[in-house]
Short mmCIF file of C-alpha atoms and ligand atoms in Angstrom, two decimals:
data_model
loop_
_atom_site.label_atom_id
_atom_site.label_comp_id
_atom_site.label_asym_id
_atom_site.label_seq_id
_atom_site.Cartn_x
_atom_site.Cartn_y
_atom_site.Cartn_z
CA MET A 1 -110.39 37.48 102.77
CA LYS A 2 -109.17 40.26 100.61
CA ALA A 3 -111.02 43.48 100.10
CA ILE A 4 -113.65 43.67 97.51
CA SER A 5 -111.64 45.94 95.38
CA THR A 6 -108.85 44.02 95.17
CA GLN A 7 -111.21 41.10 94.29
CA ALA A 8 -112.81 43.26 91.57
CA VAL A 9 -109.31 43.54 89.87
CA HIS A 10 -107.94 39.65 90.27
CA ALA A 11 -110.87 37.47 90.39
CA GLY A 12 -111.52 35.21 87.94
CA ARG A 13 -107.77 35.51 86.03
CA GLY A 14 -106.39 32.90 88.29
CA ASP A 15 -104.85 31.04 85.50
CA LEU A 16 -103.30 34.04 83.07
CA ARG A 17 -99.91 33.66 84.55
CA ARG A 18 -100.05 30.01 83.86
CA LEU A 19 -101.50 30.83 80.11
CA GLY A 20 -98.63 33.65 80.00
CA VAL A 21 -100.81 36.30 79.45
CA HIS A 22 -102.03 39.62 80.96
CA ALA A 23 -105.31 39.98 79.29
CA PRO A 24 -107.96 36.96 79.22
CA PRO A 25 -108.10 35.28 75.98
CA LEU A 26 -111.18 35.54 74.16
CA ASP A 27 -111.92 32.27 72.99
CA LEU A 28 -114.74 31.88 70.36
CA SER A 29 -114.80 28.75 69.40
CA THR A 30 -118.10 27.03 68.74
CA THR A 31 -116.53 23.39 68.61
CA TYR A 32 -113.34 21.94 70.03
CA PRO A 33 -110.92 19.60 68.12
CA LEU A 34 -110.96 15.95 70.36
CA GLU A 35 -108.12 14.19 70.86
CA ASP A 36 -109.38 11.02 72.30
CA LEU A 37 -113.24 9.64 72.50
CA ASP A 38 -113.18 8.23 75.82
CA ARG A 39 -111.88 11.60 77.35
CA ALA A 40 -114.41 13.70 75.26
CA THR A 41 -117.26 11.49 76.20
CA ALA A 42 -116.22 11.58 79.91
CA ASP A 43 -116.06 15.47 79.46
CA LEU A 44 -119.47 15.61 77.94
CA ASP A 45 -121.20 13.73 80.65
CA GLU A 46 -119.84 16.03 83.34
CA ALA A 47 -121.48 19.05 81.55
CA VAL A 48 -124.84 16.94 80.99
CA ALA A 49 -124.53 16.44 84.88
CA GLY A 50 -124.03 20.50 85.19
CA ARG A 51 -120.57 20.48 86.07
CA ILE A 52 -117.95 22.30 84.48
CA PRO A 53 -115.63 19.66 82.05
CA GLY A 54 -112.12 19.12 83.43
CA GLY A 55 -110.96 18.65 79.81
CA SER A 56 -112.22 19.90 76.91
CA PRO A 57 -115.29 22.08 76.37
CA VAL A 58 -116.58 19.78 73.60
CA TYR A 59 -119.19 22.17 72.18
CA ALA A 60 -119.52 26.14 73.12
CA ARG A 61 -123.02 25.55 74.68
CA LEU A 62 -121.69 23.25 77.21
CA HIS A 63 -118.99 25.52 78.35
CA ASN A 64 -116.69 28.78 77.37
CA PRO A 65 -113.89 29.61 79.28
CA THR A 66 -113.98 33.27 78.74
CA VAL A 67 -117.65 33.30 80.05
CA GLY A 68 -116.47 30.53 82.92
CA ARG A 69 -113.37 33.38 84.24
CA PHE A 70 -116.38 36.07 84.36
CA GLU A 71 -118.56 33.62 86.41
CA THR A 72 -115.85 32.84 88.51
CA ALA A 73 -115.27 36.64 89.14
CA LEU A 74 -118.48 37.70 89.73
CA ALA A 75 -119.28 34.91 92.12
CA THR A 76 -116.08 35.99 94.36
CA LEU A 77 -117.54 39.35 94.60
CA GLU A 78 -121.02 38.03 95.52
CA MET A 79 -119.13 35.73 98.09
CA THR A 80 -120.75 32.46 96.63
CA GLU A 81 -119.41 29.17 95.34
CA ALA A 82 -120.25 29.66 91.67
CA SER A 83 -122.28 31.82 89.29
CA VAL A 84 -123.93 31.23 85.89
CA ALA A 85 -123.85 33.54 83.25
CA PHE A 86 -126.76 34.10 80.56
CA GLY A 87 -127.59 36.01 77.49
CA SER A 88 -129.62 38.43 79.01
CA GLY A 89 -131.25 39.37 82.48
CA MET A 90 -134.51 38.15 81.58
CA ALA A 91 -132.72 34.63 80.41
CA ALA A 92 -131.31 34.62 83.73
CA MET A 93 -134.50 35.03 85.53
CA SER A 94 -136.15 32.47 82.87
CA ALA A 95 -133.46 29.80 83.96
CA CYS A 96 -134.44 30.18 87.87
CA LEU A 97 -137.97 29.92 87.21
CA LEU A 98 -137.60 26.81 85.13
CA ALA A 99 -135.12 25.27 87.71
CA ALA A 100 -137.52 26.11 90.73
CA GLY A 101 -140.39 24.73 88.58
CA SER A 102 -139.05 21.17 89.27
CA ARG A 103 -139.75 21.81 93.37
CA GLY A 104 -142.82 23.63 92.81
CA SER A 105 -144.68 25.75 90.39
CA HIS A 106 -146.18 28.23 93.01
CA ILE A 107 -144.31 31.50 92.94
CA VAL A 108 -144.71 33.93 95.82
CA ALA A 109 -143.30 37.44 94.67
CA VAL A 110 -142.97 40.72 96.62
CA ARG A 111 -143.49 43.86 94.17
CA PRO A 112 -142.70 46.36 92.89
CA LEU A 113 -140.27 44.23 90.27
CA TYR A 114 -138.60 45.07 87.26
CA GLY A 115 -141.67 45.46 84.41
CA THR A 116 -140.70 42.76 82.21
CA THR A 117 -140.19 40.19 85.52
CA ASP A 118 -144.05 41.32 86.47
CA HIS A 119 -144.62 40.93 83.24
CA LEU A 120 -143.23 37.14 82.70
CA LEU A 121 -144.50 36.23 85.87
CA SER A 122 -148.22 37.45 85.57
CA SER A 123 -148.25 35.61 82.19
CA GLY A 124 -147.61 32.21 83.51
CA LEU A 125 -145.38 31.59 80.74
CA LEU A 126 -142.52 29.42 83.07
CA CYS A 127 -144.39 29.22 86.17
CA GLY A 128 -147.79 28.31 87.70
CA GLU A 129 -149.92 30.61 90.04
CA VAL A 130 -148.09 33.91 91.55
CA SER A 131 -148.94 34.91 95.19
CA TRP A 132 -148.10 38.92 95.44
CA ALA A 133 -147.20 39.46 98.83
CA GLU A 134 -146.16 42.43 100.79
CA ALA A 135 -142.54 42.03 102.13
CA ASP A 136 -143.85 41.06 105.72
CA ARG A 137 -146.33 39.10 104.80
CA VAL A 138 -144.42 36.35 102.62
CA ALA A 139 -144.80 33.66 105.14
CA GLU A 140 -148.63 33.60 104.44
CA ALA A 141 -148.30 32.88 101.01
CA ILE A 142 -145.70 30.02 101.08
CA ARG A 143 -147.66 26.56 100.15
CA LEU A 144 -146.71 23.46 99.92
CA ASP A 145 -145.98 23.79 95.94
CA THR A 146 -144.46 27.00 96.37
CA GLY A 147 -140.98 26.48 94.37
CA LEU A 148 -139.56 30.27 94.83
CA VAL A 149 -139.74 33.51 96.26
CA ILE A 150 -138.70 36.24 94.43
CA MET A 151 -137.80 40.03 95.63
CA GLU A 152 -136.07 42.96 94.16
CA THR A 153 -134.04 45.33 96.67
CA PRO A 154 -133.45 48.17 95.74
CA ALA A 155 -136.71 47.94 93.74
CA ASN A 156 -137.40 49.23 90.31
CA PRO A 157 -138.12 51.84 89.71
CA THR A 158 -139.41 53.20 93.26
CA LEU A 159 -136.32 52.44 95.02
CA ASN A 160 -137.99 50.75 98.03
CA LEU A 161 -135.89 48.51 100.19
CA VAL A 162 -136.86 45.15 101.28
CA ASP A 163 -135.03 43.24 104.38
CA ILE A 164 -133.65 40.11 102.91
CA ARG A 165 -132.95 38.66 106.34
CA SER A 166 -136.47 38.81 107.14
CA VAL A 167 -137.95 37.42 103.13
CA VAL A 168 -135.43 34.54 103.65
CA ARG A 169 -136.72 33.69 107.51
CA GLN A 170 -140.32 33.88 106.29
CA ALA A 171 -139.45 31.87 103.20
CA GLY A 172 -138.39 28.65 105.27
CA SER A 173 -136.96 25.93 103.22
CA VAL A 174 -138.32 27.35 99.81
CA PRO A 175 -134.98 29.20 98.08
CA VAL A 176 -135.34 33.14 97.86
CA LEU A 177 -134.16 35.01 94.76
CA VAL A 178 -132.84 38.52 95.25
CA ASP A 179 -132.57 40.71 91.95
CA SER A 180 -129.59 42.58 93.39
CA THR A 181 -129.21 44.47 90.00
CA PHE A 182 -129.50 47.85 91.37
CA ALA A 183 -127.04 47.40 94.14
CA THR A 184 -124.29 45.06 92.75
CA PRO A 185 -122.06 43.37 95.43
CA ILE A 186 -120.19 46.50 95.50
CA LEU A 187 -123.04 47.79 97.86
CA GLN A 188 -125.02 44.35 99.09
CA GLN A 189 -124.45 40.73 99.05
CA PRO A 190 -127.60 38.81 99.62
CA ALA A 191 -126.01 35.36 99.67
CA GLU A 192 -124.39 36.52 102.81
CA LEU A 193 -128.19 37.32 104.03
CA GLY A 194 -129.53 33.96 102.97
CA ALA A 195 -130.62 34.30 99.61
CA SER A 196 -130.25 31.44 97.41
CA TYR A 197 -130.03 33.12 94.19
CA VAL A 198 -128.67 36.41 93.54
CA MET A 199 -129.83 37.51 90.13
CA HIS A 200 -128.39 40.68 87.86
CA SER A 201 -129.32 42.16 85.09
CA ALA A 202 -125.43 42.26 84.09
CA THR A 203 -126.50 44.81 81.14
CA LYS A 204 -126.73 47.49 83.88
CA PHE A 205 -123.53 48.29 86.29
CA LEU A 206 -121.69 44.88 85.98
CA GLY A 207 -121.30 45.67 82.41
CA GLY A 208 -121.27 49.52 83.20
CA HIS A 209 -120.50 50.87 79.51
CA GLY A 210 -124.17 50.53 77.81
CA ASP A 211 -122.47 47.68 75.39
CA VAL A 212 -123.31 44.22 76.56
CA ILE A 213 -126.61 42.31 77.20
CA ALA A 214 -126.32 39.81 79.76
CA GLY A 215 -127.57 38.30 83.05
CA VAL A 216 -126.09 36.38 85.84
CA VAL A 217 -127.12 34.29 88.74
CA ALA A 218 -124.62 33.77 92.03
CA THR A 219 -125.56 30.84 93.97
CA ASP A 220 -124.49 27.56 95.78
CA GLU A 221 -122.60 24.62 93.51
CA ALA A 222 -125.56 22.43 93.60
CA ARG A 223 -128.17 25.17 92.66
CA ALA A 224 -125.47 26.45 89.70
CA ARG A 225 -125.52 22.91 88.63
CA GLU A 226 -129.22 22.89 88.11
CA LEU A 227 -128.55 25.95 86.15
CA ARG A 228 -126.25 25.20 83.67
CA GLN A 229 -128.27 22.04 83.07
CA VAL A 230 -131.63 24.85 82.07
CA ARG A 231 -128.62 26.61 79.98
CA LEU A 232 -127.63 23.82 78.15
CA MET A 233 -131.24 22.35 77.33
CA THR A 234 -132.58 26.12 76.75
CA GLY A 235 -129.56 27.96 75.04
CA GLY A 236 -129.79 31.40 76.78
CA LEU A 237 -125.83 31.28 76.28
CA LEU A 238 -123.71 34.39 77.03
CA HIS A 239 -121.43 35.15 73.97
CA PRO A 240 -117.84 35.14 75.02
CA LEU A 241 -117.34 38.70 73.45
CA GLY A 242 -119.84 40.04 76.31
CA ALA A 243 -118.27 37.70 78.98
CA TYR A 244 -115.07 39.55 78.11
CA LEU A 245 -116.40 42.71 78.10
CA LEU A 246 -118.23 42.36 81.42
CA HIS A 247 -114.88 40.65 83.15
CA ARG A 248 -113.19 43.90 82.24
CA GLY A 249 -115.90 46.17 83.21
CA LEU A 250 -115.80 44.46 86.80
CA ALA A 251 -112.34 45.48 87.65
CA THR A 252 -113.67 49.03 87.73
CA LEU A 253 -117.12 48.64 89.18
CA PRO A 254 -116.01 49.83 92.81
CA VAL A 255 -115.08 53.16 91.73
CA ARG A 256 -117.74 53.47 89.20
CA VAL A 257 -120.52 52.40 91.84
CA GLU A 258 -118.75 54.66 94.47
CA ARG A 259 -118.10 58.08 92.40
CA ALA A 260 -121.83 57.64 90.70
CA GLN A 261 -123.51 57.26 94.23
CA GLU A 262 -121.59 60.33 95.87
CA SER A 263 -122.73 62.20 92.62
CA ALA A 264 -126.27 60.57 93.34
CA ILE A 265 -126.29 61.87 97.05
CA ARG A 266 -125.76 65.64 95.88
CA LEU A 267 -128.56 65.62 93.24
CA ALA A 268 -130.82 63.83 95.35
CA VAL A 269 -130.44 66.62 98.23
CA ARG A 270 -131.22 69.36 95.53
CA LEU A 271 -134.08 67.74 93.91
CA LYS A 272 -135.74 67.39 97.16
CA ASP A 273 -135.70 71.55 97.37
CA HIS A 274 -136.50 72.14 94.13
CA PRO A 275 -140.06 73.69 93.51
CA ALA A 276 -140.60 71.77 90.79
CA VAL A 277 -140.38 68.63 92.54
CA GLU A 278 -143.74 66.67 94.33
CA SER A 279 -141.24 63.96 96.34
CA VAL A 280 -137.76 62.21 95.94
CA ARG A 281 -137.35 58.54 96.37
CA PHE A 282 -133.74 57.88 97.45
CA PRO A 283 -132.93 55.70 100.33
CA GLY A 284 -129.69 58.25 100.76
CA LEU A 285 -132.11 61.01 102.15
CA SER A 286 -132.88 59.25 105.26
CA TRP A 287 -129.83 56.95 105.55
CA ALA A 288 -128.84 58.03 108.91
CA SER A 289 -132.28 57.74 110.37
CA ALA A 290 -132.78 54.25 108.50
CA PRO A 291 -133.55 50.98 110.34
CA ALA A 292 -130.88 48.86 111.26
CA TRP A 293 -131.54 45.82 108.83
CA GLN A 294 -131.21 48.56 106.11
CA ARG A 295 -127.82 49.85 106.99
CA ALA A 296 -126.63 46.20 107.61
CA GLN A 297 -127.93 44.96 104.27
CA MET A 298 -126.59 48.09 102.15
CA ARG A 299 -123.19 49.39 102.27
CA GLY A 300 -124.65 52.78 101.01
CA PRO A 301 -127.92 54.16 98.69
CA GLY A 302 -126.91 53.60 95.35
CA ALA A 303 -127.03 55.94 92.23
CA LEU A 304 -130.55 55.33 91.17
CA ILE A 305 -133.08 58.32 91.87
CA ALA A 306 -136.48 58.37 91.29
CA PHE A 307 -138.67 61.98 91.48
CA GLU A 308 -142.42 62.78 90.90
CA LEU A 309 -142.94 65.96 89.20
CA LYS A 310 -145.44 68.32 90.29
CA GLY A 311 -146.50 68.89 86.73
CA GLY A 312 -147.44 65.21 85.86
CA TYR A 313 -147.09 63.53 82.66
CA GLN A 314 -146.38 66.65 80.48
CA ALA A 315 -143.90 67.88 82.98
CA ALA A 316 -141.90 64.99 82.77
CA SER A 317 -141.98 64.29 79.17
CA ALA A 318 -140.99 67.79 78.98
CA LEU A 319 -137.84 67.39 80.98
CA MET A 320 -136.83 64.43 79.52
CA GLY A 321 -137.12 65.96 76.19
CA ALA A 322 -134.95 68.95 77.30
CA VAL A 323 -131.48 67.22 78.88
CA ARG A 324 -129.09 67.46 76.45
CA LEU A 325 -126.35 65.84 78.55
CA MET A 326 -128.01 62.99 80.00
CA THR A 327 -129.29 60.48 77.91
CA PRO A 328 -133.36 59.92 77.69
CA ALA A 329 -133.04 56.17 77.36
CA VAL A 330 -134.25 53.20 79.49
CA SER A 331 -131.83 50.98 81.26
CA LEU A 332 -129.37 51.98 83.86
CA GLY A 333 -125.81 51.61 85.37
CA SER A 334 -124.10 53.09 82.39
CA VAL A 335 -120.79 55.48 82.63
CA ASP A 336 -123.25 58.34 81.31
CA THR A 337 -126.21 59.26 83.21
CA LEU A 338 -129.93 57.86 81.74
CA ILE A 339 -133.43 59.42 82.26
CA GLN A 340 -136.52 57.37 81.66
CA HIS A 341 -139.98 57.65 82.26
CA PRO A 342 -141.20 54.59 84.05
CA ALA A 343 -144.64 54.40 83.72
CA GLY A 344 -144.37 54.95 79.72
CA LEU A 345 -141.41 52.75 79.23
CA THR A 346 -139.78 50.28 81.47
CA HIS A 347 -143.38 49.36 83.67
CA ARG A 348 -145.49 50.13 80.55
CA VAL A 349 -146.30 46.42 80.25
CA MET A 350 -148.20 46.60 83.84
CA THR A 351 -151.53 47.41 84.07
CA ALA A 352 -152.37 51.15 85.51
CA ALA A 353 -153.92 50.04 88.71
CA ASP A 354 -150.94 47.74 89.65
CA ARG A 355 -148.43 50.68 88.91
CA ASP A 356 -150.61 52.67 91.11
CA GLN A 357 -150.44 50.20 94.12
CA CYS A 358 -146.69 50.06 93.54
CA GLY A 359 -146.69 54.23 93.30
CA ILE A 360 -145.59 54.34 89.94
CA GLY A 361 -147.12 57.60 88.71
CA ASP A 362 -147.55 59.51 85.38
CA GLY A 363 -145.01 62.35 86.82
CA LEU A 364 -142.12 59.92 88.17
CA LEU A 365 -139.18 59.91 86.18
CA ARG A 366 -136.04 57.59 86.94
CA LEU A 367 -132.61 58.69 86.68
CA SER A 368 -129.41 56.68 86.33
CA VAL A 369 -126.67 58.92 87.76
CA GLY A 370 -123.16 58.31 85.79
CA LEU A 371 -119.74 59.43 86.06
CA GLU A 372 -120.27 62.99 84.67
CA ASP A 373 -119.85 65.87 86.99
CA PRO A 374 -122.56 66.42 89.39
CA ASP A 375 -122.56 70.29 88.86
CA ASP A 376 -123.00 69.64 85.08
CA LEU A 377 -125.76 67.25 85.77
CA TRP A 378 -127.63 69.44 87.75
CA GLN A 379 -127.27 72.45 85.22
CA ASP A 380 -128.82 69.80 82.60
CA LEU A 381 -131.33 69.21 85.29
CA LEU A 382 -132.34 72.65 85.71
CA ASN A 383 -132.64 73.10 82.09
CA GLY A 384 -134.95 70.57 82.00
CA PHE A 385 -136.98 72.18 84.94
CA ALA A 386 -137.40 75.33 82.91
CA ALA A 387 -138.60 73.55 80.01
CA ALA A 388 -141.10 71.31 82.18
CA GLU A 389 -142.21 74.70 83.34
CA MET A 390 -142.58 76.40 80.29
CA THR A 391 -145.21 73.72 78.80
CA GLY A 392 -146.88 74.15 81.95
CA LYS A 393 -147.19 78.14 81.40
CA SER A 394 -148.56 77.36 77.55
CA ARG A 395 -151.02 75.13 78.68
CA ALA A 396 -152.20 77.09 81.43
CA LEU A 397 -152.67 79.85 78.83
CA ALA A 398 -154.44 77.71 76.04
C1 PLP B 11 -133.02 45.46 83.25
C2 PLP B 11 -133.19 44.80 84.19
C3 PLP B 11 -133.86 43.37 84.47
C4 PLP B 11 -133.55 42.63 83.13
O1 PLP B 11 -132.38 42.55 82.28
P1 PLP B 11 -132.24 42.31 80.92
O2 PLP B 11 -130.52 42.39 80.91
O3 PLP B 11 -132.65 43.61 80.11
O4 PLP B 11 -132.71 41.29 80.29
C5 PLP B 11 -134.22 42.50 84.95
N1 PLP B 11 -134.09 43.09 86.67
C6 PLP B 11 -133.61 44.52 86.44
C7 PLP B 11 -133.85 45.05 88.20
C8 PLP B 11 -133.15 45.25 85.48
O5 PLP B 11 -133.10 46.81 86.06
#
């Protein structure tokens, strides 16, 4: 078994030498000329059964070789048999809910989750009843008609960590989906801990450059077949250009994640000591004293930091407006540092009461640390703190 940094560079490129090319070919075909009807019919049958056709893709909604190479590469990094790519993280989540529906429509979910995932589950659009459970109370929530357990670690936006192995044990025979977007396969491999589905918004760290919307689910071959069947019927495809860019981005994923994480550690320590900051949520601040499962589950704390400002909404808004180097924007995992306000943006679709319960306050900001120099980032934050303090003073005078 080769190291993950080696796999990141080489996985999914097994056919390139035979093809006589160095970069993976970008196949934009929507349909494929068929040499022989019998053979094409057999290929079509394979695809309808959820398998990858051995001959022609027949039609691009059934299979695309550029997307297939990215899927092979991501499965290698997640140490699963297969992965299935979709047009967005939410399309990937939807496909998992549709596939799980055939086992049972009741869902058990551990909060907090990504805002739109929470919204999708609460809406009942693609599932039946949802039981929200604390991570250590999952077992009690499981019913005969439970089709899926959904959890996220580190969780968005509070960076709560959930013990994957414990949730899997409590779920028994019910499959567990882990949204591993914040961790990437560089920091954790949930399938090794028993997760049935490892889901990513590939829009984030996997793509890494803020130019592709995509989702992917790493799983075993039997579940991958179900997901390919859902994709074929519902059409939530990843465009081959997106897959090409994602595959290209995977090569630098280990370097990007490690470097951003190093900077995040430095920034979190300084944030913790800043007088304008009420609290910092970053798993790296207490890594040495963290429970054993946490250190076994994750190789590092990642590059996301959430921090609560003493000045509440006004201070958070002023800081977000004053930064010049960081991009005030939702999303995360890009080469540039992004800062956003969860209560006002990513988690706005939740009710205020649910936000409160998850610890998403009005003074909370979420920072996705990028590849800039950490000292430059800190200077940008100091300017932001100064602006926040000014609004506080002017309000006090008014
Ligand atoms: C962004 C995100 C999603 C949704 O992914 P899209 O690609 O935006 O559809 C799901 N989960 C997490 C944790 C995310 O950060």
